[in-house]
One Martini backbone bead per residue (centre of mass of N, CA, C, O) as a GRO file, in nm:
protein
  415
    1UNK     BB    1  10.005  13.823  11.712
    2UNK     BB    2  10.190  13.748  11.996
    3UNK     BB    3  10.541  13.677  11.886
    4UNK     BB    4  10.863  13.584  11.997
    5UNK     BB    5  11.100  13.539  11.787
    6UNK     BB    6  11.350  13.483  11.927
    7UNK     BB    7  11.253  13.259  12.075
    8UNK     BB    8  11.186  13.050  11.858
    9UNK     BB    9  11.461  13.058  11.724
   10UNK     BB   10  11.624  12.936  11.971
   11UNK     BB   11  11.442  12.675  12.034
   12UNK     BB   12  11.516  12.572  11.757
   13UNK     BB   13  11.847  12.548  11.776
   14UNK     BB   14  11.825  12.394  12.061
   15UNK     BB   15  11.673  12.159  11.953
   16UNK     BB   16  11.895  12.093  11.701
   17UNK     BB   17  12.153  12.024  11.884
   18UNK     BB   18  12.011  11.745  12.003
   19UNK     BB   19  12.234  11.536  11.862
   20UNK     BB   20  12.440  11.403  11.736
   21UNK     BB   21  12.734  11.395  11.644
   22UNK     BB   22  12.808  11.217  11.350
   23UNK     BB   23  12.503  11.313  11.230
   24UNK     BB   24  12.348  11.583  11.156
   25UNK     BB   25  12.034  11.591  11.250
   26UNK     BB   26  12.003  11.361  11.504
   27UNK     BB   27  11.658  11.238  11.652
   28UNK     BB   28  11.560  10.976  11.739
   29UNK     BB   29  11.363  10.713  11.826
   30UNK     BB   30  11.451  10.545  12.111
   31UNK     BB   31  11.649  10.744  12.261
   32UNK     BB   32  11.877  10.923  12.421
   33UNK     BB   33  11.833  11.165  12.265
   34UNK     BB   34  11.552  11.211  12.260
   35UNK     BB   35  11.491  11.204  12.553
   36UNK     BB   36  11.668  11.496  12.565
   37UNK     BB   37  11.454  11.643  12.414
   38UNK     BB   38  11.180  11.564  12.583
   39UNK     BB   39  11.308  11.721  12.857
   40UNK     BB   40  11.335  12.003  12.765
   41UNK     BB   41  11.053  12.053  12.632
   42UNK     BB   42  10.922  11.961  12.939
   43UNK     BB   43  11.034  12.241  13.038
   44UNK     BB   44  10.907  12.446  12.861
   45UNK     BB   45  10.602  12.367  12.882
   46UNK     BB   46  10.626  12.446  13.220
   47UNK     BB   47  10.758  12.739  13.215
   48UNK     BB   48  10.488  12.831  13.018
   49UNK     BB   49  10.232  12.696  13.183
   50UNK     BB   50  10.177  12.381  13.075
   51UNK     BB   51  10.009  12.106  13.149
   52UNK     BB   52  10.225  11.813  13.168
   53UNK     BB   53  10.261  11.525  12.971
   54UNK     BB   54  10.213  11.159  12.913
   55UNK     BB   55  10.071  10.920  12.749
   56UNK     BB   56  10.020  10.608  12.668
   57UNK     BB   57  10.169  10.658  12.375
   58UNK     BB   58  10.419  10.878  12.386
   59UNK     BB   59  10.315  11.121  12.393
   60UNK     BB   60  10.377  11.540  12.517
   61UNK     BB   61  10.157  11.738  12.660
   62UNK     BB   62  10.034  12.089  12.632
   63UNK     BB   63   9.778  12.244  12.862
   64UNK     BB   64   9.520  12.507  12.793
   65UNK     BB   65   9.263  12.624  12.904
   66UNK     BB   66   8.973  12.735  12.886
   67UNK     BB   67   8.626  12.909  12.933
   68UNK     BB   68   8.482  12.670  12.853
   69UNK     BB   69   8.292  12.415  12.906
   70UNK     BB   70   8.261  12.144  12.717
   71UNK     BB   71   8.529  12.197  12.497
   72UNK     BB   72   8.684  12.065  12.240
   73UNK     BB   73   8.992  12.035  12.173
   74UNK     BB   74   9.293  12.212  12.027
   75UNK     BB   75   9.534  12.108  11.823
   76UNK     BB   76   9.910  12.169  11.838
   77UNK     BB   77  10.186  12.020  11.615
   78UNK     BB   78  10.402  11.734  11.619
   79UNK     BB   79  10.737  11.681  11.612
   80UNK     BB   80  11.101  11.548  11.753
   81UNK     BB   81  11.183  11.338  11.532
   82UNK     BB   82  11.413  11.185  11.294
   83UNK     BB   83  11.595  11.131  11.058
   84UNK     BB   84  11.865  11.055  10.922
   85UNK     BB   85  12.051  11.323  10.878
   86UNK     BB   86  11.786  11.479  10.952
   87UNK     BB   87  11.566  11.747  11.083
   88UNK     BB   88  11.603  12.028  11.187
   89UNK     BB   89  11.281  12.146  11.135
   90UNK     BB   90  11.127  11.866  11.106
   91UNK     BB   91  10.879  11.948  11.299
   92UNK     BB   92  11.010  12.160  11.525
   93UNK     BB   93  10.811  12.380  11.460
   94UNK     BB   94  10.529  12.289  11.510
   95UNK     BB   95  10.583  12.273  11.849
   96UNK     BB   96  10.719  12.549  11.889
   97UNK     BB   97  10.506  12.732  11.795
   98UNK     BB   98  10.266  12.631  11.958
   99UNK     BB   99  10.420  12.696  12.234
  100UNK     BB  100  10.415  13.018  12.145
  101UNK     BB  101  10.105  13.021  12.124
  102UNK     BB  102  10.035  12.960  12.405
  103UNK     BB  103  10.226  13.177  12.573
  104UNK     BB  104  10.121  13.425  12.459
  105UNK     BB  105   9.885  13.387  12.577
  106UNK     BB  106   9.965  13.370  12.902
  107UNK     BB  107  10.146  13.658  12.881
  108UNK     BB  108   9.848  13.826  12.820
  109UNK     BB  109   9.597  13.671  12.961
  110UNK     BB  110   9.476  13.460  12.794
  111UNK     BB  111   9.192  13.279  12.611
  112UNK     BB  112   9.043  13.064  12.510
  113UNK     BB  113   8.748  12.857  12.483
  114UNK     BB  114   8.924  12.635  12.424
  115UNK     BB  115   9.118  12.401  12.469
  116UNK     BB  116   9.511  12.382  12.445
  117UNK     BB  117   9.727  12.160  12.265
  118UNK     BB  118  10.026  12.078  12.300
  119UNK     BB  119  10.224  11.835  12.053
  120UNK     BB  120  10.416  11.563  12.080
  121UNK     BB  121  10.471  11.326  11.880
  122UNK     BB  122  10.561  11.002  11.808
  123UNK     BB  123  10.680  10.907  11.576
  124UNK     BB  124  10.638  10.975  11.271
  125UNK     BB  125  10.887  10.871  11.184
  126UNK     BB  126  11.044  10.581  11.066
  127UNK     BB  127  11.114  10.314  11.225
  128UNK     BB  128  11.297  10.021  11.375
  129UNK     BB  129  10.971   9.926  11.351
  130UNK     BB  130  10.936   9.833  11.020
  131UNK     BB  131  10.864  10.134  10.933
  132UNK     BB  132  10.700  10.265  11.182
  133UNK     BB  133  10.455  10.509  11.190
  134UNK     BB  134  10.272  10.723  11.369
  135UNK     BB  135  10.247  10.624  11.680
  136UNK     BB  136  10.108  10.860  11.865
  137UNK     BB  137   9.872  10.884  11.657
  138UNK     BB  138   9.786  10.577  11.679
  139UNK     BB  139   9.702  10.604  11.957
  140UNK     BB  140   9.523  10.818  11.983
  141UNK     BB  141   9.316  10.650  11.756
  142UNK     BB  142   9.315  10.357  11.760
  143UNK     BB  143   9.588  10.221  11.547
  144UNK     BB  144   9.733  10.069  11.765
  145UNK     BB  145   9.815   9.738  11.772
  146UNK     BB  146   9.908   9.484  11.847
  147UNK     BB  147  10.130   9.404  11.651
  148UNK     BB  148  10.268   9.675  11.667
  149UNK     BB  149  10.384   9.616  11.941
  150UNK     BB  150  10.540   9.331  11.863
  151UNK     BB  151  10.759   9.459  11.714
  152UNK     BB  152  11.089   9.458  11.618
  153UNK     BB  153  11.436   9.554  11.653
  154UNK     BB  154  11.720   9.464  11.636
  155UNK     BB  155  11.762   9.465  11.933
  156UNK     BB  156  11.506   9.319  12.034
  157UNK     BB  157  11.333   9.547  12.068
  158UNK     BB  158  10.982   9.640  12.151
  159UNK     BB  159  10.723   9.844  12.132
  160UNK     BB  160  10.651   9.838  12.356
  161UNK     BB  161  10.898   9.876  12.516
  162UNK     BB  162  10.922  10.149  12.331
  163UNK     BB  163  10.690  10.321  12.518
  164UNK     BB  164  10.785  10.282  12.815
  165UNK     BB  165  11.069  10.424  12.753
  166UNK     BB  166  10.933  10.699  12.722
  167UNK     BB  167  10.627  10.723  12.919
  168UNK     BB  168  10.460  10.502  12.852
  169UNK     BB  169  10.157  10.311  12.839
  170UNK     BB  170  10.079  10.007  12.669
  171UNK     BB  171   9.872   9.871  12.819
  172UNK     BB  172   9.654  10.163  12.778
  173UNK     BB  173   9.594  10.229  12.487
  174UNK     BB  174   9.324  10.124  12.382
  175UNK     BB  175   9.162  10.270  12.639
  176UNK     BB  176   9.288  10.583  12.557
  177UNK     BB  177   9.155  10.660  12.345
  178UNK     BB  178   9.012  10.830  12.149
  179UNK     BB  179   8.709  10.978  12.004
  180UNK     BB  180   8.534  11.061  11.775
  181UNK     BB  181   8.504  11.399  11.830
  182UNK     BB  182   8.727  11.475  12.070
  183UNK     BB  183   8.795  11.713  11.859
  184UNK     BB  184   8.761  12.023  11.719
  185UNK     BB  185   9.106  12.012  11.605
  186UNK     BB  186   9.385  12.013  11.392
  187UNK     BB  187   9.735  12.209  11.361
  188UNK     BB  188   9.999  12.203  11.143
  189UNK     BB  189  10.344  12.323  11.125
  190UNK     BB  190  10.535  12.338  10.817
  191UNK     BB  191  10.737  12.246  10.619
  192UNK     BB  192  10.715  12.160  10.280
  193UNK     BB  193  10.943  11.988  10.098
  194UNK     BB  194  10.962  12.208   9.864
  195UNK     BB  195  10.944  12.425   9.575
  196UNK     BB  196  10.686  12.579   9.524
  197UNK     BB  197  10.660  12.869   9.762
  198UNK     BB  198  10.991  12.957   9.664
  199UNK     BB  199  10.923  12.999   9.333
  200UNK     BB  200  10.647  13.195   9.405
  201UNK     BB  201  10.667  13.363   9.646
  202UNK     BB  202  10.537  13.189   9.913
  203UNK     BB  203  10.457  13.227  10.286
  204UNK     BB  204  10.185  13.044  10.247
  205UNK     BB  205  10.070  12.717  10.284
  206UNK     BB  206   9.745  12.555  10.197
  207UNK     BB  207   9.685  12.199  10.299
  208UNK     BB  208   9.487  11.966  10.094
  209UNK     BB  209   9.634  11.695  10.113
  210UNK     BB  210   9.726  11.368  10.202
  211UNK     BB  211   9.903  11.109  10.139
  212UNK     BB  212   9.939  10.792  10.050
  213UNK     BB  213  10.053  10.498  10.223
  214UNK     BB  214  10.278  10.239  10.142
  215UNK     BB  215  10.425   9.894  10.275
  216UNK     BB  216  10.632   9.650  10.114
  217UNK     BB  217  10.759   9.335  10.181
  218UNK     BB  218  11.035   9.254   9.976
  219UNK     BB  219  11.131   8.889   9.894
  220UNK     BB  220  11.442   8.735   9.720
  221UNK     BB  221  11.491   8.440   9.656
  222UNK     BB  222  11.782   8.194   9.578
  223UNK     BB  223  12.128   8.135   9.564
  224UNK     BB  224  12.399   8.071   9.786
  225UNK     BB  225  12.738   8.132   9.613
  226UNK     BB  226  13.017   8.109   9.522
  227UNK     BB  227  13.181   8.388   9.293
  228UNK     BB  228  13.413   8.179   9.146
  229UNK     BB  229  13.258   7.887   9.060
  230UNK     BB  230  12.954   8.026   8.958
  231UNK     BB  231  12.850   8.032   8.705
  232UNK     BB  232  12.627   8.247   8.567
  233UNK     BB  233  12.409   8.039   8.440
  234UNK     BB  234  12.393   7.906   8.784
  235UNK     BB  235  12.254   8.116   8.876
  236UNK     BB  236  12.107   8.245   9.183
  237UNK     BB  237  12.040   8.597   9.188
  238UNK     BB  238  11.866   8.823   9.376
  239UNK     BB  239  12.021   9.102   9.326
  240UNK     BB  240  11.913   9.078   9.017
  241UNK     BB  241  11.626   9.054   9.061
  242UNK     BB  242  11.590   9.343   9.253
  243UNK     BB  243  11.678   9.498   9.034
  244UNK     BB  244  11.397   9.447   8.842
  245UNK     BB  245  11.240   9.574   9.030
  246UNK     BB  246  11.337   9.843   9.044
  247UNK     BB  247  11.295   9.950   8.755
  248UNK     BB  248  11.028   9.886   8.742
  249UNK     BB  249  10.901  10.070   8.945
  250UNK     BB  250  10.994  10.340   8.821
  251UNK     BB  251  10.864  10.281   8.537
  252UNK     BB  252  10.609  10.307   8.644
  253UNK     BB  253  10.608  10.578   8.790
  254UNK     BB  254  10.717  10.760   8.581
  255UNK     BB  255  10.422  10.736   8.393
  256UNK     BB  256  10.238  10.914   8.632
  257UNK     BB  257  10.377  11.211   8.600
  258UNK     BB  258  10.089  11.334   8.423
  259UNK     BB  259   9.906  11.319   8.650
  260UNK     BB  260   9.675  11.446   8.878
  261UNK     BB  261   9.801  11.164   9.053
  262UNK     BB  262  10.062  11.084   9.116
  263UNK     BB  263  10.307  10.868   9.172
  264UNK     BB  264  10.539  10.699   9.389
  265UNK     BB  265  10.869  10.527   9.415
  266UNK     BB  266  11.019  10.325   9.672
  267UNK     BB  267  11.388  10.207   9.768
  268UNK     BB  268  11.523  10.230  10.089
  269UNK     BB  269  11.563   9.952  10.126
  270UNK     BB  270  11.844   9.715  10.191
  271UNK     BB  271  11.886   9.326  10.201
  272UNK     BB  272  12.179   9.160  10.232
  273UNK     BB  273  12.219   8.755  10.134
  274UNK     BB  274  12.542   8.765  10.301
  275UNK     BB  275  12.720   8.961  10.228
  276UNK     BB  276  12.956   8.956   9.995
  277UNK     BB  277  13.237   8.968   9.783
  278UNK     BB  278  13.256   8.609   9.724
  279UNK     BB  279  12.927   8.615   9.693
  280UNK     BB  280  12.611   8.527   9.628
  281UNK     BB  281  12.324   8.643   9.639
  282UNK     BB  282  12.031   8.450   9.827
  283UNK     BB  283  11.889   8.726   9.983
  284UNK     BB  284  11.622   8.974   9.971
  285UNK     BB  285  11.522   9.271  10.151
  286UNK     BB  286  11.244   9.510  10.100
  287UNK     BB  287  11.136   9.871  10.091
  288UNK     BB  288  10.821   9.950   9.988
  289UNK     BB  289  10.739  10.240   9.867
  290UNK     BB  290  10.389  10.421   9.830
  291UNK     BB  291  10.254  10.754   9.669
  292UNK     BB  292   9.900  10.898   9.660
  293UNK     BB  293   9.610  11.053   9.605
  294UNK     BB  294   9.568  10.774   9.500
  295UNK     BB  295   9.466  10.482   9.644
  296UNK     BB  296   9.407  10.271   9.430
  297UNK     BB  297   9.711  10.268   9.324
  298UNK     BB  298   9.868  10.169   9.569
  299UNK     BB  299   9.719   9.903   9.632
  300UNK     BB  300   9.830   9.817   9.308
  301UNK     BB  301  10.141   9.833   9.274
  302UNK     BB  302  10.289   9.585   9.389
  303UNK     BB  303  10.142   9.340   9.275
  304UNK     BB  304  10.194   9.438   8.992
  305UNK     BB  305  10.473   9.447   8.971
  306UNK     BB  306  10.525   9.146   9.027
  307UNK     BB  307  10.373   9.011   8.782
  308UNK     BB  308  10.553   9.166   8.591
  309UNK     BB  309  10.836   9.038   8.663
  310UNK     BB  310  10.803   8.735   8.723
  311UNK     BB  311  10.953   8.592   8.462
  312UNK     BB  312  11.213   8.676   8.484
  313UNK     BB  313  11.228   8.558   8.829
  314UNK     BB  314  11.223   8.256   8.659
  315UNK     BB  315  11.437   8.252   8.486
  316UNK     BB  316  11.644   8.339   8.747
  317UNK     BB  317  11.562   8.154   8.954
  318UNK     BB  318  11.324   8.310   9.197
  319UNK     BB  319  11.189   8.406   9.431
  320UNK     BB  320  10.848   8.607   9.535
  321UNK     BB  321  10.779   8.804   9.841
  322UNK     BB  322  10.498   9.016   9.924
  323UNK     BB  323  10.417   9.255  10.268
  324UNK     BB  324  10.238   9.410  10.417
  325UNK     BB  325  10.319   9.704  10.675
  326UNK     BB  326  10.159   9.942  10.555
  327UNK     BB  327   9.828  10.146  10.539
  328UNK     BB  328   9.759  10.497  10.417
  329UNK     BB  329   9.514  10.683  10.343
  330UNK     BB  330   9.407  10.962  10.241
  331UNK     BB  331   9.391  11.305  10.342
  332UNK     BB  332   9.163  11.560  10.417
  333UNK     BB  333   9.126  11.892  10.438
  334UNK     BB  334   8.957  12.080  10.540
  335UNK     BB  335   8.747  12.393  10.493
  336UNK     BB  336   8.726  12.499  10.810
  337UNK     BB  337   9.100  12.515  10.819
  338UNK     BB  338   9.175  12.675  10.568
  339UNK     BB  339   8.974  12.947  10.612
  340UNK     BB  340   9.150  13.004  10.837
  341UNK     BB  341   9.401  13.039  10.756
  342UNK     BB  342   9.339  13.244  10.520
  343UNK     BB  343   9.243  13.466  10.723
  344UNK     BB  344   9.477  13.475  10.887
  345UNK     BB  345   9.732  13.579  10.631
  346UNK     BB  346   9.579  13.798  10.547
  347UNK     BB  347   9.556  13.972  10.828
  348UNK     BB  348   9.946  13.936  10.805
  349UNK     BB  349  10.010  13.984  10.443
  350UNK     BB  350   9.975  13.740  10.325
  351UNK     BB  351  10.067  13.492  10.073
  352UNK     BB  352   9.892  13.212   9.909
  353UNK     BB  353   9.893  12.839   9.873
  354UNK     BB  354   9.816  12.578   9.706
  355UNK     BB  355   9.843  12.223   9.868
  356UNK     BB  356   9.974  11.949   9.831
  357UNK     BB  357  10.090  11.688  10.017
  358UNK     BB  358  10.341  11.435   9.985
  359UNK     BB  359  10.381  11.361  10.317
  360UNK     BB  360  10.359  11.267  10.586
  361UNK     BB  361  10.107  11.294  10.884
  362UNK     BB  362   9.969  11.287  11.200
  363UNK     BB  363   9.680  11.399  11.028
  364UNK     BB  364   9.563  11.124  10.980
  365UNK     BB  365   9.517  11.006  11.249
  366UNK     BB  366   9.342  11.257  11.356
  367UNK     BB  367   9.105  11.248  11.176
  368UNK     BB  368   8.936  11.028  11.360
  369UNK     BB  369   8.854  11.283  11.555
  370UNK     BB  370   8.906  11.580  11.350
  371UNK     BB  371   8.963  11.792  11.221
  372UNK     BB  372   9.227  11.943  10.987
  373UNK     BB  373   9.528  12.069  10.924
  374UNK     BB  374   9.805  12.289  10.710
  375UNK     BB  375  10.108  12.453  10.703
  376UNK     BB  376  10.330  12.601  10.512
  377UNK     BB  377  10.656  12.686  10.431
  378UNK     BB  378  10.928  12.749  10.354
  379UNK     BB  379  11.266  12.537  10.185
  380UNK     BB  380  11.521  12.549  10.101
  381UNK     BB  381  11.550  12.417   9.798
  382UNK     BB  382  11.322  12.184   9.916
  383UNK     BB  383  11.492  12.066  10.167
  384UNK     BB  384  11.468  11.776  10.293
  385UNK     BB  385  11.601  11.542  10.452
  386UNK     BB  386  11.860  11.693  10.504
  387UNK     BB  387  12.150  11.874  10.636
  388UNK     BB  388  12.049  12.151  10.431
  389UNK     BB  389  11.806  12.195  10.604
  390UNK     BB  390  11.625  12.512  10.576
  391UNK     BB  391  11.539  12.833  10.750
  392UNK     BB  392  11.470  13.177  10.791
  393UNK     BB  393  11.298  13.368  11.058
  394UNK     BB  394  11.061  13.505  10.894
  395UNK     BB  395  10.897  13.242  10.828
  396UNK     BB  396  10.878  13.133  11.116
  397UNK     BB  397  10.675  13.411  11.202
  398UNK     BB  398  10.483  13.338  10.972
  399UNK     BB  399  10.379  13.088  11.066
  400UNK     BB  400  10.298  13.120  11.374
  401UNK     BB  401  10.111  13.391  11.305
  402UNK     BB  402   9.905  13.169  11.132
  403UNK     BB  403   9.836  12.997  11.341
  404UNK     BB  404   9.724  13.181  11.574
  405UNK     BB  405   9.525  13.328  11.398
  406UNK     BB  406   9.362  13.052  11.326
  407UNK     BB  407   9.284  12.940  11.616
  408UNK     BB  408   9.132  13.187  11.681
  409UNK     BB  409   8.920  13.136  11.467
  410UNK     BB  410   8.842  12.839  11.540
  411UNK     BB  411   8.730  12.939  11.796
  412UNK     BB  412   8.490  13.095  11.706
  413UNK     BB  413   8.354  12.889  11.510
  414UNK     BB  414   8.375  12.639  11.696
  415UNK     BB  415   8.159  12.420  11.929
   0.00000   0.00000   0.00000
């Protein structure tokens, strides 16, 4: 296949650069660092000679006619914002690939069947809209519901008006939704986030299935009080409840590791009110994230911890109060397009590896358009979210030739 190496690998250094200053690698959604990556982006798009434009959702989308008509479009692409302080080349890789393999198709005078489209999703990292991901990719899915337009962020800007912000018509989301079967395929390259294929000398990752996520808002409040005068056994320390919830939750989630589907959980967020070196702690806000290949595992374990915590924070005097932020269930890769990566891969001389994503991605929430799947390549010691996060260029060329490849054969295989 066609793959510029060294074009991909400067656009992809060209596009990690477009960072925070005093944070790298940091280009968050919804700000102005993410404008400035989203309009490079859009010209490389354009002057790759692809049909450029943003959808009702915020998506940016770069399309490559087919040769048939009537044949619903193949897409591939990822994502172009980050966590904080990480993500230099997670999501912006499968965006990068992708464009490096429609401009290929098109400096060489080709086209498949299907039309192409290369796909830059919006915000798929947790945004600070309630820790809502996946939000280009919900609103393409006709997932992003009116209840998640009205979330607001600290400083009072609401969701509607941050994908107006971006370039999106917030009005048309509903409205403008695909629908089920409206995709040919949907194909993303990604780091692999892990140290799987690393450790086993494997360059190629074919992506068994997406684990689910839960998140839930969980709240424990007791009473703010000074912190000299208020004698120990009379207090009601909400952070004192908080942590007996936190290490429950680990050894509960611990538990699991021996599972053929382990769970993980994390509190990854954590708001301490009134937050003072002289106060009782009165009032903590946390956010419990909970993933797992087991969906019934994900959504029964928030309940059940708090349930088993409660006489403790009983005890402590202390109310708890958990609700639910977001919950999105596993999702298997296709096998005609695993089959196609392996395909792919054996042709460009590639050893894979199967392996499930610990990770989300908008892939869950396109299966609900059409099949998906995905490749992973290897990265350094398995950083990812991490200012470490490191990767190749040999891996990038080995990935983008068989994302390449792959599109190839499910042109010729796919109605």
């Amino acid at each position: 296949m066609s793959i510029d190496q060294s074009r991909l690998w400067r656009r992809l250094e060209t596009l990690s650069r477009l960072t925070d200053r005093d944070r790298p690698w940091t280009r968050r959604s919804f700000t102005p660092r993410f404008l400035e990556g989203r309009a490079w982006l859009a010209a490389e798009f354009r002057a790759a000679g692809l049909e450029t434009g943003i959808d009702a959702g915020g998506n940016l989308i770069g399309r490559l006619e087919g040769t048939e008509q009537g044949l619903a479009p193949i897409l591939i692409g990822s994502h172009s914002d980050t966590v904080p302080s990480g993500g230099r080349y997670d999501g912006i890789l499968g965006v990068l690939a992708a464009l490096e393999v429609a401009q290929g198709l098109i400096e060489n005078g080709e086209r498949r069947r299907h039309p192409l489209e290369v796909v830059d999703f919006l915000a798929e990292e947790p945004s600070e809209f309630e820790g809502l991901s996946c939000i280009g990719s919900r609103a393409m899915s006709g997932a992003l519901t009116p209840e998640h337009l009205a979330l607001r962020r600290a400083d009072g800007m609401s969701l509607e008006e941050g994908i107006a912000y971006v370039g999106g018509r917030p009005q048309d989301v509903a409205g403008s939704a695909r629908a089920p079967g409206s995709i040919a395929a949907y194909l993303e390259l990604h780091i692999e986030q892990g140290r799987v294929l690393e450790s086993e000398a494997k360059p190629i990752g074919i992506v068994t299935d997406i684990v689910g996520i839960r998140r839930e808002r969980i709240t424990v409040t007791g009473r703010a009080d000074h912190a000299g005068a208020t004698p120990m056994p009379l207090r009601s320390d909400a952070l004192v409840g908080a942590a007996r919830l936190i290490e429950a939750a680990y050894q509960k989630a611990m538990a699991t590791s021996g599972d053929a589907q382990p769970l993980v959980a994390t509190f990854g967020k954590i708001d301490v009110s009134p937050n003072a070196a002289n106060a009782v702690p009165g009032e903590v806000v946390m956010t419990l994230e909970v993933r797992s290949g087991n969906e019934a595992a994900v959504s029964a374990f928030g309940g059940a911890l708090v349930r088993e915590v409660q006489p403790e924070l009983d005890a402590l005097r202390l109310k708890v109060k958990a609700e639910p932020i977001s919950n999105v269930a596993p999702v298997a890769c296709a096998t005609v397009i695993r089959t196609a990566i392996a395909d792919a891969s054996r042709a460009c001389g590639l050893g894979t590896r199967d392996l499930p994503s610990g990770a989300g991605h908008d892939g869950v929430f396109v299966s609900r358009l059409g099949p998906i799947g995905m490749i992973f390549v290897p990265c350094r010691d398995g950083r990812s979210h991490a200012p470490e996060e490191a990767i190749e260029p040999e891996q990038v060329a080995d990935g983008a030739r068989t994302l390449a490849g792959a599109v190839k054969v499910l042109d010729e295989r796919l109605d």
